[in-house]
Tab-separated table of C-alpha atoms and ligand atoms in Angstrom:
chain	number	residue	atom	x	y	z
A	10	UNK	CA	4.555	10.172	-27.952
A	11	UNK	CA	2.269	10.444	-24.877
A	12	UNK	CA	2.938	8.110	-21.940
A	13	UNK	CA	1.220	4.743	-21.763
A	14	UNK	CA	-1.128	4.868	-18.797
A	15	UNK	CA	-0.629	2.149	-16.158
A	16	UNK	CA	-4.282	1.383	-15.431
A	17	UNK	CA	-4.211	0.303	-11.777
A	18	UNK	CA	-7.988	-0.016	-11.633
A	19	UNK	CA	-8.040	-2.547	-14.507
A	20	UNK	CA	-5.136	-4.577	-13.053
A	21	UNK	CA	-6.891	-4.520	-9.668
A	22	UNK	CA	-10.029	-6.050	-11.234
A	23	UNK	CA	-7.917	-8.906	-12.668
A	24	UNK	CA	-6.285	-9.534	-9.291
A	25	UNK	CA	-9.637	-9.499	-7.481
A	26	UNK	CA	-10.982	-12.093	-9.932
A	27	UNK	CA	-7.991	-14.366	-9.179
A	28	UNK	CA	-8.361	-13.769	-5.428
A	29	UNK	CA	-12.073	-14.689	-5.617
A	30	UNK	CA	-11.147	-18.098	-7.093
A	31	UNK	CA	-8.407	-18.625	-4.473
A	32	UNK	CA	-10.751	-17.716	-1.599
A	33	UNK	CA	-13.397	-20.148	-2.891
A	34	UNK	CA	-10.788	-22.938	-3.049
A	35	UNK	CA	-9.423	-22.153	0.428
A	36	UNK	CA	-12.903	-21.945	1.955
A	37	UNK	CA	-13.918	-25.308	0.483
A	38	UNK	CA	-10.774	-27.019	1.819
A	39	UNK	CA	-9.961	-25.195	5.066
A	40	UNK	CA	-12.981	-23.088	6.103
A	41	UNK	CA	-13.707	-19.346	5.879
A	42	UNK	CA	-11.130	-16.575	5.595
A	43	UNK	CA	-11.940	-13.798	8.057
A	44	UNK	CA	-10.560	-10.258	8.263
A	45	UNK	CA	-10.886	-8.305	11.509
A	46	UNK	CA	-10.314	-4.550	11.276
A	47	UNK	CA	-9.692	-2.609	14.475
A	48	UNK	CA	-10.876	1.006	14.628
A	49	UNK	CA	-10.115	3.135	17.688
A	50	UNK	CA	-12.265	6.244	18.125
A	51	UNK	CA	-14.973	7.658	15.898
A	52	UNK	CA	-12.901	8.975	12.967
A	53	UNK	CA	-15.399	9.363	10.092
A	54	UNK	CA	-12.697	8.726	7.468
A	55	UNK	CA	-11.677	5.497	9.207
A	56	UNK	CA	-15.255	4.224	9.277
A	57	UNK	CA	-15.771	5.118	5.602
A	58	UNK	CA	-12.559	3.282	4.694
A	59	UNK	CA	-13.684	0.272	6.769
A	60	UNK	CA	-17.033	0.231	4.943
A	61	UNK	CA	-15.312	0.103	1.542
A	62	UNK	CA	-12.993	-2.665	2.858
A	63	UNK	CA	-16.081	-4.603	3.988
A	64	UNK	CA	-17.765	-4.358	0.569
A	65	UNK	CA	-14.643	-5.441	-1.329
A	66	UNK	CA	-13.902	-8.276	1.106
A	67	UNK	CA	-17.402	-9.687	0.852
A	68	UNK	CA	-17.239	-9.430	-2.955
A	69	UNK	CA	-14.226	-11.789	-3.053
A	70	UNK	CA	-15.766	-14.149	-0.450
A	71	UNK	CA	-13.833	-12.986	2.639
A	72	UNK	CA	-15.699	-12.486	5.934
A	73	UNK	CA	-15.204	-9.027	7.445
A	74	UNK	CA	-15.683	-7.776	10.986
A	75	UNK	CA	-15.109	-4.238	12.317
A	76	UNK	CA	-13.946	-4.213	15.946
A	77	UNK	CA	-14.546	-0.749	17.426
A	78	UNK	CA	-12.853	0.607	20.543
A	79	UNK	CA	-13.683	3.983	22.120
A	80	UNK	CA	-11.373	6.993	21.635
A	81	UNK	CA	-10.524	6.673	25.343
A	82	UNK	CA	-9.149	3.111	24.952
A	83	UNK	CA	-5.676	2.776	26.467
A	84	UNK	CA	-2.624	1.303	24.763
A	85	UNK	CA	-2.953	-1.758	27.063
A	86	UNK	CA	-6.620	-2.260	26.130
A	87	UNK	CA	-5.805	-2.066	22.432
A	88	UNK	CA	-2.926	-4.548	22.795
A	89	UNK	CA	-5.256	-6.909	24.692
A	90	UNK	CA	-7.738	-6.724	21.783
A	91	UNK	CA	-4.963	-7.495	19.282
A	92	UNK	CA	-3.879	-10.453	21.473
A	93	UNK	CA	-7.458	-11.743	21.427
A	94	UNK	CA	-7.608	-11.560	17.614
A	95	UNK	CA	-4.139	-13.151	17.307
A	96	UNK	CA	-5.355	-16.086	19.423
A	97	UNK	CA	-8.720	-16.514	17.658
A	98	UNK	CA	-8.305	-19.350	15.116
A	99	UNK	CA	-11.282	-18.061	13.101
A	100	UNK	CA	-9.539	-14.723	12.434
A	101	UNK	CA	-7.020	-15.118	9.590
A	102	UNK	CA	-6.256	-11.431	8.982
A	103	UNK	CA	-5.968	-8.286	11.108
A	104	UNK	CA	-6.076	-4.661	9.917
A	105	UNK	CA	-5.298	-1.747	12.210
A	106	UNK	CA	-7.049	1.415	10.992
A	107	UNK	CA	-4.873	4.538	11.166
A	108	UNK	CA	-4.689	7.213	12.427
A	109	UNK	CA	-4.769	6.048	16.052
A	110	UNK	CA	-5.531	8.582	18.812
A	111	UNK	CA	-2.460	10.592	19.890
A	112	UNK	CA	-1.941	8.681	23.174
A	113	UNK	CA	-1.463	5.356	21.342
A	114	UNK	CA	1.758	4.445	19.542
A	115	UNK	CA	1.348	3.084	16.006
A	116	UNK	CA	4.583	1.056	15.945
A	117	UNK	CA	4.003	-0.593	19.358
A	118	UNK	CA	0.544	-1.686	18.256
A	119	UNK	CA	1.617	-2.818	14.776
A	120	UNK	CA	4.434	-4.833	16.375
A	121	UNK	CA	1.853	-6.778	18.402
A	122	UNK	CA	-0.064	-8.084	15.348
A	123	UNK	CA	0.818	-11.718	14.602
A	124	UNK	CA	3.123	-11.405	11.521
A	125	UNK	CA	1.147	-14.240	9.860
A	126	UNK	CA	-2.145	-12.325	10.288
A	127	UNK	CA	-0.661	-8.910	9.427
A	128	UNK	CA	-2.341	-8.588	6.011
A	129	UNK	CA	-1.220	-4.974	5.570
A	130	UNK	CA	2.416	-5.988	6.071
A	131	UNK	CA	3.029	-3.259	8.655
A	132	UNK	CA	4.529	-5.298	11.502
A	133	UNK	CA	8.233	-4.339	11.779
A	134	UNK	CA	8.997	-8.083	11.563
A	135	UNK	CA	7.369	-8.208	8.117
A	136	UNK	CA	9.093	-5.034	6.947
A	137	UNK	CA	12.417	-6.425	8.243
A	138	UNK	CA	11.980	-9.633	6.226
A	139	UNK	CA	12.046	-7.507	3.054
A	140	UNK	CA	15.704	-6.776	3.844
A	141	UNK	CA	16.394	-10.504	3.618
A	142	UNK	CA	14.642	-10.609	0.243
A	143	UNK	CA	12.231	-13.171	1.750
A	144	UNK	CA	8.992	-11.304	2.495
A	145	UNK	CA	6.331	-13.141	4.504
A	146	UNK	CA	3.634	-10.486	3.988
A	147	UNK	CA	4.795	-7.232	2.366
A	148	UNK	CA	3.193	-3.761	2.676
A	149	UNK	CA	0.305	-3.456	0.209
A	150	UNK	CA	1.241	-0.101	-1.353
A	151	UNK	CA	4.819	-1.210	-2.033
A	152	UNK	CA	3.408	-4.376	-3.649
A	153	UNK	CA	1.109	-2.219	-5.785
A	154	UNK	CA	4.028	-0.056	-6.955
A	155	UNK	CA	6.075	-3.149	-7.799
A	156	UNK	CA	3.155	-4.610	-9.753
A	157	UNK	CA	2.762	-1.402	-11.801
A	158	UNK	CA	6.482	-1.388	-12.645
A	159	UNK	CA	6.245	-5.062	-13.639
A	160	UNK	CA	3.229	-4.354	-15.859
A	161	UNK	CA	5.168	-1.631	-17.713
A	162	UNK	CA	7.434	-4.414	-18.978
A	163	UNK	CA	10.531	-2.246	-18.422
A	164	UNK	CA	13.340	-4.356	-16.906
A	165	UNK	CA	14.366	-3.417	-13.354
A	166	UNK	CA	17.708	-5.227	-13.467
A	167	UNK	CA	20.409	-2.609	-14.000
A	168	UNK	CA	17.897	0.261	-14.304
A	169	UNK	CA	18.501	3.591	-12.560
A	170	UNK	CA	15.632	3.900	-10.081
A	171	UNK	CA	14.807	6.860	-7.855
A	172	UNK	CA	12.321	6.698	-4.981
A	173	UNK	CA	11.227	10.126	-3.739
A	174	UNK	CA	9.889	9.797	-0.176
A	175	UNK	CA	11.352	7.290	2.273
A	176	UNK	CA	8.572	6.494	4.747
A	177	UNK	CA	8.695	3.145	6.580
A	178	UNK	CA	5.493	1.855	4.993
A	179	UNK	CA	5.851	3.103	1.408
A	180	UNK	CA	9.161	4.594	0.239
A	181	UNK	CA	11.616	2.290	2.007
A	182	UNK	CA	9.849	-0.984	1.168
A	183	UNK	CA	9.664	0.156	-2.490
A	184	UNK	CA	13.408	0.903	-2.340
A	185	UNK	CA	14.047	-2.606	-0.979
A	186	UNK	CA	11.928	-4.250	-3.697
A	187	UNK	CA	13.806	-2.373	-6.422
A	188	UNK	CA	17.144	-3.405	-4.892
A	189	UNK	CA	15.954	-7.014	-4.762
A	190	UNK	CA	15.223	-6.755	-8.494
A	191	UNK	CA	18.792	-5.460	-8.999
A	192	UNK	CA	17.949	-1.877	-9.934
A	193	UNK	CA	20.463	0.783	-8.871
A	194	UNK	CA	18.397	2.772	-6.407
A	195	UNK	CA	18.649	6.314	-5.076
A	196	UNK	CA	16.442	7.230	-2.093
A	197	UNK	CA	15.431	10.917	-2.057
A	198	UNK	CA	13.695	12.700	0.818
A	199	UNK	CA	13.022	16.084	2.346
A	200	UNK	CA	16.743	16.859	2.805
A	201	UNK	CA	17.784	15.908	-0.745
A	202	UNK	CA	19.676	18.730	-2.456
A	203	UNK	CA	18.735	19.316	-6.102
A	204	UNK	CA	15.963	16.714	-6.357
A	205	UNK	CA	15.613	17.208	-10.131
A	206	UNK	CA	19.264	16.276	-10.733
A	207	UNK	CA	18.495	12.825	-9.257
A	208	UNK	CA	15.029	12.270	-10.708
A	209	UNK	CA	16.100	13.274	-14.246
A	210	UNK	CA	18.524	10.334	-14.272
A	211	UNK	CA	15.794	7.815	-13.381
A	212	UNK	CA	14.589	5.116	-15.769
A	213	UNK	CA	12.092	4.252	-13.027
A	214	UNK	CA	10.788	7.080	-10.828
A	215	UNK	CA	8.519	6.419	-7.829
A	216	UNK	CA	7.096	9.416	-5.972
A	217	UNK	CA	5.561	8.965	-2.496
A	218	UNK	CA	5.680	12.325	-0.745
A	219	UNK	CA	2.207	13.834	-0.271
A	220	UNK	CA	2.830	17.172	-2.040
A	221	UNK	CA	0.401	17.991	-4.860
A	222	UNK	CA	2.085	18.065	-8.293
A	223	UNK	CA	5.605	18.273	-6.829
A	224	UNK	CA	7.029	16.551	-9.905
A	225	UNK	CA	6.751	18.461	-13.171
A	226	UNK	CA	8.261	17.560	-16.570
A	227	UNK	CA	11.605	19.142	-15.675
A	228	UNK	CA	12.050	16.296	-13.123
A	229	UNK	CA	11.490	13.460	-15.577
A	230	UNK	CA	13.750	11.657	-18.055
A	231	UNK	CA	12.007	11.208	-21.437
A	232	UNK	CA	10.555	7.700	-21.678
A	233	UNK	CA	10.820	6.942	-17.926
A	234	UNK	CA	8.384	4.798	-15.933
A	235	UNK	CA	6.744	7.166	-13.433
A	236	UNK	CA	4.709	5.765	-10.530
A	237	UNK	CA	2.705	8.321	-8.544
A	238	UNK	CA	1.786	7.163	-5.021
A	239	UNK	CA	0.636	10.545	-3.660
A	240	UNK	CA	-2.985	11.172	-2.741
A	241	UNK	CA	-3.726	14.862	-2.179
A	242	UNK	CA	-7.153	16.498	-1.812
A	243	UNK	CA	-6.959	20.030	-3.198
A	244	UNK	CA	-9.328	22.904	-3.909
A	245	UNK	CA	-8.723	24.822	-7.117
A	246	UNK	CA	-10.404	27.131	-9.589
A	247	UNK	CA	-11.212	25.860	-13.081
A	248	UNK	CA	-10.498	28.096	-16.132
A	249	UNK	CA	-14.245	28.874	-16.060
A	250	UNK	CA	-13.876	30.281	-12.525
A	251	UNK	CA	-15.596	27.404	-10.705
A	252	UNK	CA	-14.069	26.253	-7.392
A	253	UNK	CA	-13.725	22.459	-7.318
A	254	UNK	CA	-12.341	19.823	-4.920
A	255	UNK	CA	-10.271	17.132	-6.559
A	256	UNK	CA	-7.767	14.396	-5.804
A	257	UNK	CA	-4.347	14.780	-7.413
A	258	UNK	CA	-1.046	12.953	-7.097
A	259	UNK	CA	2.496	14.118	-6.413
A	260	UNK	CA	3.099	14.207	-10.186
A	261	UNK	CA	1.678	16.859	-12.505
A	262	UNK	CA	-0.173	14.374	-14.705
A	263	UNK	CA	-0.968	16.650	-17.666
A	264	UNK	CA	2.584	17.828	-18.355
A	265	UNK	CA	4.455	14.677	-17.276
A	266	UNK	CA	2.257	12.441	-19.469
A	267	UNK	CA	3.763	14.230	-22.498
A	268	UNK	CA	7.296	13.149	-21.612
A	269	UNK	CA	7.185	9.914	-19.537
A	270	UNK	CA	7.070	6.510	-21.246
A	271	UNK	CA	4.653	5.032	-18.676
A	272	UNK	CA	2.657	6.853	-16.020
A	273	UNK	CA	0.270	5.760	-13.267
A	274	UNK	CA	-2.693	8.141	-12.815
A	275	UNK	CA	-4.200	9.477	-9.570
A	276	UNK	CA	-6.887	8.434	-8.948
A	277	UNK	CA	-6.966	5.031	-10.652
A	278	UNK	CA	-3.316	3.939	-10.329
A	279	UNK	CA	-1.620	2.822	-7.113
A	280	UNK	CA	-4.772	3.334	-4.966
A	281	UNK	CA	-7.087	0.596	-6.326
A	282	UNK	CA	-4.148	-1.762	-6.764
A	283	UNK	CA	-3.202	-1.304	-3.085
A	284	UNK	CA	-6.658	-2.547	-2.047
A	285	UNK	CA	-6.356	-5.511	-4.439
A	286	UNK	CA	-2.977	-6.326	-2.854
A	287	UNK	CA	-4.596	-6.229	0.590
A	288	UNK	CA	-7.069	-8.886	-0.566
A	289	UNK	CA	-4.285	-10.943	-2.152
A	290	UNK	CA	-2.264	-10.691	1.073
A	291	UNK	CA	-5.371	-11.828	2.980
A	292	UNK	CA	-5.674	-15.109	1.093
A	293	UNK	CA	-1.892	-15.662	1.099
A	294	UNK	CA	-1.764	-15.043	4.858
A	295	UNK	CA	-4.430	-17.700	5.445
A	296	UNK	CA	-2.382	-20.188	3.398
A	297	UNK	CA	0.840	-19.340	5.216
A	298	UNK	CA	-0.833	-19.880	8.603
A	299	UNK	CA	-1.291	-23.521	7.592
A	300	UNK	CA	2.501	-23.917	7.359
A	301	UNK	CA	3.886	-21.602	10.049
A	302	UNK	CA	7.647	-21.327	10.469
A	303	UNK	CA	7.679	-18.717	13.299
B	418	LIG	P1	5.151	10.338	4.885
B	418	LIG	O1	4.675	11.708	5.254
B	418	LIG	O2	5.267	9.291	5.935
B	418	LIG	O3	6.569	10.467	4.165
B	418	LIG	C1	6.823	11.471	3.230
B	418	LIG	C2	8.236	11.332	2.700
B	418	LIG	O4	8.432	12.369	1.730
B	418	LIG	C3	9.340	11.496	3.733
B	418	LIG	O5	10.353	10.535	3.484
B	418	LIG	C4	9.886	12.915	3.482
B	418	LIG	O6	11.268	13.030	3.776
B	418	LIG	C5	9.648	13.058	1.987
B	418	LIG	N1	9.480	14.456	1.554
B	418	LIG	C6	8.729	15.431	2.116
B	418	LIG	N2	8.836	16.578	1.405
B	418	LIG	C7	9.673	16.322	0.375
B	418	LIG	C8	10.170	17.100	-0.703
B	418	LIG	N3	9.817	18.375	-0.857
B	418	LIG	N4	11.004	16.519	-1.567
B	418	LIG	C9	11.389	15.224	-1.445
B	418	LIG	N5	10.927	14.419	-0.444
B	418	LIG	C10	10.083	14.974	0.457
B	418	LIG	O7	4.189	9.890	3.697
B	418	LIG	P2	3.681	8.424	3.211
B	418	LIG	O8	2.833	7.800	4.266
B	418	LIG	O9	4.818	7.655	2.630
B	418	LIG	O10	2.702	8.878	2.031
B	418	LIG	C11	3.169	9.610	0.925
B	418	LIG	C12	1.998	9.896	-0.011
B	418	LIG	O11	1.495	8.651	-0.483
B	418	LIG	C13	0.802	10.600	0.669
B	418	LIG	O12	0.202	11.465	-0.292
B	418	LIG	C14	-0.132	9.469	0.988
B	418	LIG	O13	-1.487	9.877	1.033
B	418	LIG	C15	0.111	8.560	-0.183
B	418	LIG	N6	-0.196	7.139	0.072
B	418	LIG	C16	-0.919	6.490	-0.871
B	418	LIG	C17	-1.240	5.157	-0.699
B	418	LIG	C18	-2.046	4.441	-1.759
B	418	LIG	O14	-2.564	3.385	-1.529
B	418	LIG	N7	-2.132	4.969	-2.965
B	418	LIG	C19	-0.830	4.482	0.459
B	418	LIG	C20	-0.050	5.164	1.389
B	418	LIG	C21	0.272	6.500	1.189
């Protein structure tokens, strides 16, 4: 039987509808929710991403401001801007657009964002809280992966789970979430010997590597839940000889969909759900700022 498709785009629409109601309630009782996104330099991709964030934010009733700094901005100038946004009571959420120019350190800057305004969940303090099983604001992509697994209905407790890719923002937080839900988790990475031997044992397989179609059917246990986080832009020739650009995941969708039980597509899986989680984090962050503990 072909895999059931985990339709991230449809789930994202449901979440956005709920967030819209929550934002309206919050705004009526406590005033506007405002997201400030910081973009350093003139990266066209960053500006495009910011524009789509603006549209989606406004759609759910969240105010959005893009704060632009020149490419030449120093680390100190960027930190001063973050301090200003941290101190501004009207700003309830801060996004730092990546990539930053080479002379600026991502982690130092992310560390400076007030953990209560860190709607992307990238501050090391927020990532650390996942280890305590008490997240304040968790990374959006890891939340999206968790939501897709939950929607499959397959129990995580006691399941064999394998997470391929162990980055700080995606793979490791996903690993922590699965552990919190009492799955037995194996973390695979670039130095893993015989990747297929691990992945074939997985009831739940999450792939976050950034290598087009790395995972074929020989890596997948029949009936498994397979969540594809990868986003890869490739150029390839169609059978008719036409050269096309397309976005593919780390999983070979066509062949794996014949063997997996549940599969998230790319595009239309983790991606749209990640943006919905950003909006959900934004309204939750505003609420949590009303009852600060740190
Ligand atoms: P990263 O480059 O920071 O980490 C990649 C990880 O993959 C590392 O742990 C590395 O050890 C591992 N790896 C590399 N080659 C491997 C191999 N051959 N076998 C097994 N493991 C290998 O990447 P990232 O930031 O975690 O992103 C991973 C992918 O997810 C990228 O395609 C990225 O675009 C995508 N992504 C998607 C979203 C979304 O919202 N859908 C968000 C973030 C990242």
